[in-house]
């Protein structure tokens, strides 16, 4: 999941940053930083350590109860029709369970870390008075890490880790449309593959522009990735509402 879940990544500033009356530097560049919160649940199949795959169907409240840390932020730099953007999503989840007899181990701890970092570029193909549409290309780096540790019993002190890192190429569109000088529709859609068989990301939201420097956005995001390599399987869909604040300078 990503509260992401983690999340990550994605993405958001390309769409979050309204283009009407941007604040420009003397060089003509505009910049946006957008921290956000994604209340995502997760469903799909996960497999580690060569064990049978486990089907996961966790709501955001389930994930939140095991959440240790989450960080999500998007940035964008634009110049005329060109833009460069990034999306960083990181989550850390942990859970502990006791064993019935306590012979093999008194307790088992599981820690899961997920990172998704996206770096991309866009070009505006439609630029009107009320909005714009960009074509985009990006690379998304994934890192998923699961650690199991045993306390007490015969396996006390034993710790095992299974991880995978891969990159995917994505392509798609992003844009926004202003209904009024302050209210706008925003979103993106991207899909691709690489290390994963399929990697996709879509978002639609409604934004409100308070002034030339601050906007707020509320929307819904869904992200899916289908990765498998030997014993490691990460075939999940994360989706849920997201909320963000975009700061322009």
Tab-separated table of C-alpha atoms in Angstrom:
chain	number	residue	atom	x	y	z
A	1	UNK	CA	0.000	0.000	0.000
A	2	UNK	CA	0.973	3.398	-0.104
A	3	UNK	CA	-0.227	6.062	2.144
A	4	UNK	CA	1.244	5.973	0.107
A	5	UNK	CA	0.523	4.101	1.059
A	6	UNK	CA	4.291	4.538	-0.866
A	7	UNK	CA	2.556	5.530	-1.728
A	8	UNK	CA	4.812	6.812	-3.942
A	9	UNK	CA	5.749	8.547	-6.061
A	10	UNK	CA	3.832	9.467	-8.933
A	11	UNK	CA	3.039	12.469	-11.194
A	12	UNK	CA	1.115	14.799	-8.951
A	13	UNK	CA	2.877	18.133	-9.445
A	14	UNK	CA	2.622	17.790	-13.212
A	15	UNK	CA	-1.118	17.865	-12.771
A	16	UNK	CA	-1.340	19.677	-9.460
A	17	UNK	CA	0.362	22.789	-10.703
A	18	UNK	CA	-2.208	25.041	-12.414
A	19	UNK	CA	-0.779	26.892	-15.372
A	20	UNK	CA	-2.924	30.049	-15.171
A	21	UNK	CA	-0.832	33.092	-14.257
A	22	UNK	CA	2.295	31.206	-13.088
A	23	UNK	CA	4.858	32.865	-10.882
A	24	UNK	CA	7.948	33.163	-13.066
A	25	UNK	CA	11.578	33.672	-12.247
A	26	UNK	CA	13.639	36.079	-14.362
A	27	UNK	CA	14.829	33.108	-16.404
A	28	UNK	CA	11.247	32.171	-17.343
A	29	UNK	CA	11.235	28.979	-15.269
A	30	UNK	CA	8.403	28.144	-12.874
A	31	UNK	CA	8.694	25.680	-10.006
A	32	UNK	CA	6.198	23.698	-7.931
A	33	UNK	CA	6.612	21.577	-4.798
A	34	UNK	CA	3.602	19.513	-3.711
A	35	UNK	CA	3.634	17.385	-0.554
A	36	UNK	CA	0.607	15.097	-0.494
A	37	UNK	CA	-1.188	12.362	1.408
A	38	UNK	CA	-2.551	9.250	-0.303
A	39	UNK	CA	-4.995	7.178	1.765
A	40	UNK	CA	-4.587	4.055	-0.355
A	41	UNK	CA	-5.632	0.493	0.280
A	42	UNK	CA	-3.908	-2.423	-1.440
A	43	UNK	CA	-5.034	-5.621	-3.143
A	44	UNK	CA	-3.108	-8.240	-5.086
A	45	UNK	CA	-0.574	-11.039	-4.680
A	46	UNK	CA	2.744	-10.894	-2.818
A	47	UNK	CA	5.379	-13.599	-2.483
A	48	UNK	CA	8.773	-13.576	-0.711
A	49	UNK	CA	11.412	-16.079	0.448
A	50	UNK	CA	10.166	-18.682	-2.050
A	51	UNK	CA	6.996	-19.183	-0.009
A	52	UNK	CA	3.584	-19.587	-1.698
A	53	UNK	CA	2.062	-16.326	-2.892
A	54	UNK	CA	-0.291	-14.598	-0.470
A	55	UNK	CA	-3.347	-12.684	-1.644
A	56	UNK	CA	-3.562	-9.298	0.046
A	57	UNK	CA	-6.758	-7.276	0.401
A	58	UNK	CA	-6.091	-4.515	2.933
A	59	UNK	CA	-8.065	-1.318	3.426
A	60	UNK	CA	-6.327	1.942	4.272
A	61	UNK	CA	-7.334	1.582	7.941
A	62	UNK	CA	-5.694	-1.873	8.019
A	63	UNK	CA	-2.487	-0.461	6.595
A	64	UNK	CA	-2.531	2.624	8.818
A	65	UNK	CA	-2.522	0.453	11.943
A	66	UNK	CA	0.864	-0.996	10.846
A	67	UNK	CA	2.351	2.173	9.367
A	68	UNK	CA	5.673	3.344	10.816
A	69	UNK	CA	6.527	6.082	8.349
A	70	UNK	CA	5.374	7.549	5.031
A	71	UNK	CA	6.658	10.377	2.846
A	72	UNK	CA	5.151	11.619	-0.419
A	73	UNK	CA	6.158	14.667	-2.433
A	74	UNK	CA	6.082	15.851	-6.033
A	75	UNK	CA	8.123	18.521	-7.758
A	76	UNK	CA	8.017	20.150	-11.179
A	77	UNK	CA	10.061	22.672	-13.143
A	78	UNK	CA	8.552	24.227	-16.298
A	79	UNK	CA	9.836	26.417	-19.089
A	80	UNK	CA	7.402	27.469	-21.829
A	81	UNK	CA	6.065	24.161	-23.274
A	82	UNK	CA	8.664	21.958	-21.547
A	83	UNK	CA	8.552	20.463	-18.067
A	84	UNK	CA	10.527	18.120	-15.825
A	85	UNK	CA	8.802	16.423	-12.897
A	86	UNK	CA	9.406	13.936	-10.101
A	87	UNK	CA	7.292	11.928	-7.668
A	88	UNK	CA	8.705	10.291	-4.521
A	89	UNK	CA	6.757	7.760	-2.434
A	90	UNK	CA	8.201	5.892	0.552
A	91	UNK	CA	6.410	3.760	3.144
A	92	UNK	CA	7.520	1.541	6.013
A	93	UNK	CA	5.147	-0.993	7.562
A	94	UNK	CA	5.786	-3.386	10.434
A	95	UNK	CA	3.858	-5.998	12.370
A	96	UNK	CA	4.623	-8.438	15.183
A	97	UNK	CA	2.953	-11.773	15.939
A	98	UNK	CA	3.368	-14.321	18.709
A	99	UNK	CA	3.664	-18.052	18.038
A	100	UNK	CA	1.270	-20.505	19.733
A	101	UNK	CA	3.827	-22.707	21.515
A	102	UNK	CA	6.843	-20.433	21.576
A	103	UNK	CA	9.245	-23.289	20.827
A	104	UNK	CA	10.445	-22.261	17.385
A	105	UNK	CA	10.179	-18.576	18.342
A	106	UNK	CA	8.385	-16.481	20.919
A	107	UNK	CA	7.496	-13.798	18.385
A	108	UNK	CA	7.994	-12.975	14.709
A	109	UNK	CA	8.455	-9.469	13.366
A	110	UNK	CA	7.829	-8.478	9.757
A	111	UNK	CA	8.986	-5.153	8.289
A	112	UNK	CA	8.140	-4.024	4.751
A	113	UNK	CA	9.648	-1.002	2.989
A	114	UNK	CA	8.491	0.271	-0.394
A	115	UNK	CA	10.027	3.067	-2.476
A	116	UNK	CA	8.770	4.378	-5.811
A	117	UNK	CA	10.616	7.277	-7.409
A	118	UNK	CA	9.511	8.739	-10.737
A	119	UNK	CA	11.471	11.160	-12.947
A	120	UNK	CA	9.923	12.382	-16.174
A	121	UNK	CA	9.605	15.098	-18.789
A	122	UNK	CA	6.631	16.583	-20.606
A	123	UNK	CA	5.753	18.690	-23.635
A	124	UNK	CA	2.577	20.768	-23.939
A	125	UNK	CA	0.661	19.826	-27.094
A	126	UNK	CA	-2.534	21.775	-26.312
A	127	UNK	CA	-2.234	25.150	-24.582
A	128	UNK	CA	-5.487	27.082	-24.318
A	129	UNK	CA	-6.865	29.950	-22.275
A	130	UNK	CA	-8.525	27.546	-19.806
A	131	UNK	CA	-5.989	24.738	-19.569
A	132	UNK	CA	-3.363	22.557	-21.160
A	133	UNK	CA	-2.584	18.971	-22.130
A	134	UNK	CA	0.936	17.505	-22.005
A	135	UNK	CA	2.400	14.301	-23.364
A	136	UNK	CA	4.853	12.822	-20.860
A	137	UNK	CA	7.525	10.156	-20.598
A	138	UNK	CA	9.070	8.952	-17.353
A	139	UNK	CA	11.176	6.329	-15.613
A	140	UNK	CA	9.961	4.866	-12.323
A	141	UNK	CA	12.401	3.159	-9.949
A	142	UNK	CA	10.918	0.638	-7.534
A	143	UNK	CA	12.502	-0.898	-4.431
A	144	UNK	CA	10.586	-3.363	-2.257
A	145	UNK	CA	12.147	-4.913	0.836
A	146	UNK	CA	10.693	-7.438	3.318
A	147	UNK	CA	12.485	-8.474	6.509
A	148	UNK	CA	11.498	-11.248	8.933
A	149	UNK	CA	13.100	-11.526	12.384
A	150	UNK	CA	12.621	-14.132	15.114
A	151	UNK	CA	12.808	-13.538	18.862
A	152	UNK	CA	13.182	-16.254	21.487
A	153	UNK	CA	12.873	-19.996	20.937
A	154	UNK	CA	15.049	-22.076	18.651
A	155	UNK	CA	15.214	-19.368	15.963
A	156	UNK	CA	15.851	-16.476	18.324
A	157	UNK	CA	18.142	-13.906	16.706
A	158	UNK	CA	17.615	-15.242	13.164
A	159	UNK	CA	16.842	-12.575	10.583
A	160	UNK	CA	16.150	-12.929	6.854
A	161	UNK	CA	15.623	-10.337	4.124
A	162	UNK	CA	14.181	-10.555	0.614
A	163	UNK	CA	14.265	-7.551	-1.702
A	164	UNK	CA	13.904	-6.493	-5.315
A	165	UNK	CA	14.787	-3.347	-7.261
A	166	UNK	CA	13.674	-2.586	-10.804
A	167	UNK	CA	12.864	0.255	-13.194
A	168	UNK	CA	9.981	0.797	-15.612
A	169	UNK	CA	9.489	3.226	-18.511
A	170	UNK	CA	6.136	5.050	-18.594
A	171	UNK	CA	4.328	7.234	-21.118
A	172	UNK	CA	1.023	9.075	-21.054
A	173	UNK	CA	-0.694	12.424	-20.650
A	174	UNK	CA	-1.348	14.983	-17.925
A	175	UNK	CA	-3.180	18.264	-17.806
A	176	UNK	CA	-5.758	20.538	-16.255
A	177	UNK	CA	-8.801	22.581	-17.207
A	178	UNK	CA	-10.038	25.706	-15.389
A	179	UNK	CA	-13.799	26.023	-14.945
A	180	UNK	CA	-13.266	29.384	-13.240
A	181	UNK	CA	-10.108	31.403	-12.464
A	182	UNK	CA	-9.873	29.443	-9.198
A	183	UNK	CA	-11.499	26.024	-9.707
A	184	UNK	CA	-9.936	23.474	-12.034
A	185	UNK	CA	-9.974	19.824	-13.021
A	186	UNK	CA	-6.602	18.065	-13.027
A	187	UNK	CA	-5.238	14.590	-13.682
A	188	UNK	CA	-2.851	12.223	-15.400
A	189	UNK	CA	-2.721	8.763	-16.966
A	190	UNK	CA	0.493	6.799	-17.568
A	191	UNK	CA	1.360	3.198	-18.341
A	192	UNK	CA	4.436	1.193	-19.247
A	193	UNK	CA	6.689	-1.733	-18.401
A	194	UNK	CA	10.312	-2.723	-17.988
A	195	UNK	CA	11.399	-4.726	-14.985
A	196	UNK	CA	7.693	-5.194	-14.323
A	197	UNK	CA	5.312	-6.774	-16.811
A	198	UNK	CA	2.963	-3.808	-16.326
A	199	UNK	CA	3.174	-0.488	-14.472
A	200	UNK	CA	0.316	2.037	-14.606
A	201	UNK	CA	-0.835	5.150	-12.761
A	202	UNK	CA	-3.994	7.289	-13.095
A	203	UNK	CA	-5.353	10.228	-11.097
A	204	UNK	CA	-8.261	12.645	-11.359
A	205	UNK	CA	-8.854	15.520	-8.984
A	206	UNK	CA	-10.425	18.879	-8.333
A	207	UNK	CA	-8.202	21.813	-7.451
A	208	UNK	CA	-8.701	25.243	-5.935
A	209	UNK	CA	-6.237	28.039	-6.578
A	210	UNK	CA	-6.071	30.381	-3.580
A	211	UNK	CA	-3.542	32.684	-5.256
A	212	UNK	CA	-0.582	32.530	-7.628
A	213	UNK	CA	1.511	30.677	-5.046
A	214	UNK	CA	-0.789	28.172	-3.288
A	215	UNK	CA	-3.303	25.607	-4.556
A	216	UNK	CA	-5.090	22.700	-2.883
A	217	UNK	CA	-6.166	19.487	-4.601
A	218	UNK	CA	-8.429	16.575	-3.660
A	219	UNK	CA	-8.753	13.558	-5.937
A	220	UNK	CA	-8.573	9.817	-6.400
A	221	UNK	CA	-5.489	7.872	-7.494
A	222	UNK	CA	-4.979	4.270	-8.582
A	223	UNK	CA	-1.579	2.687	-9.246
A	224	UNK	CA	-0.761	-0.864	-10.250
A	225	UNK	CA	2.436	-2.840	-10.776
A	226	UNK	CA	2.962	-6.472	-11.763
A	227	UNK	CA	6.519	-7.608	-10.952
A	228	UNK	CA	7.920	-11.085	-10.409
A	229	UNK	CA	11.467	-12.457	-10.313
A	230	UNK	CA	12.228	-15.917	-8.948
A	231	UNK	CA	10.849	-16.019	-5.404
A	232	UNK	CA	9.865	-12.343	-5.251
A	233	UNK	CA	6.348	-11.410	-6.422
A	234	UNK	CA	4.827	-7.934	-6.163
A	235	UNK	CA	1.580	-7.839	-8.162
A	236	UNK	CA	-0.596	-5.228	-6.484
A	237	UNK	CA	-3.046	-2.393	-7.088
A	238	UNK	CA	-3.109	0.554	-4.698
A	239	UNK	CA	-5.968	3.016	-4.804
A	240	UNK	CA	-7.696	5.628	-2.681
A	241	UNK	CA	-8.316	9.348	-2.158
A	242	UNK	CA	-5.404	11.740	-2.127
A	243	UNK	CA	-4.980	15.289	-0.887
A	244	UNK	CA	-2.203	17.738	-1.607
A	245	UNK	CA	-1.005	21.318	-1.408
A	246	UNK	CA	0.956	22.787	-4.313
A	247	UNK	CA	3.368	25.644	-3.639
A	248	UNK	CA	4.466	27.629	-6.705
A	249	UNK	CA	7.508	29.854	-6.912
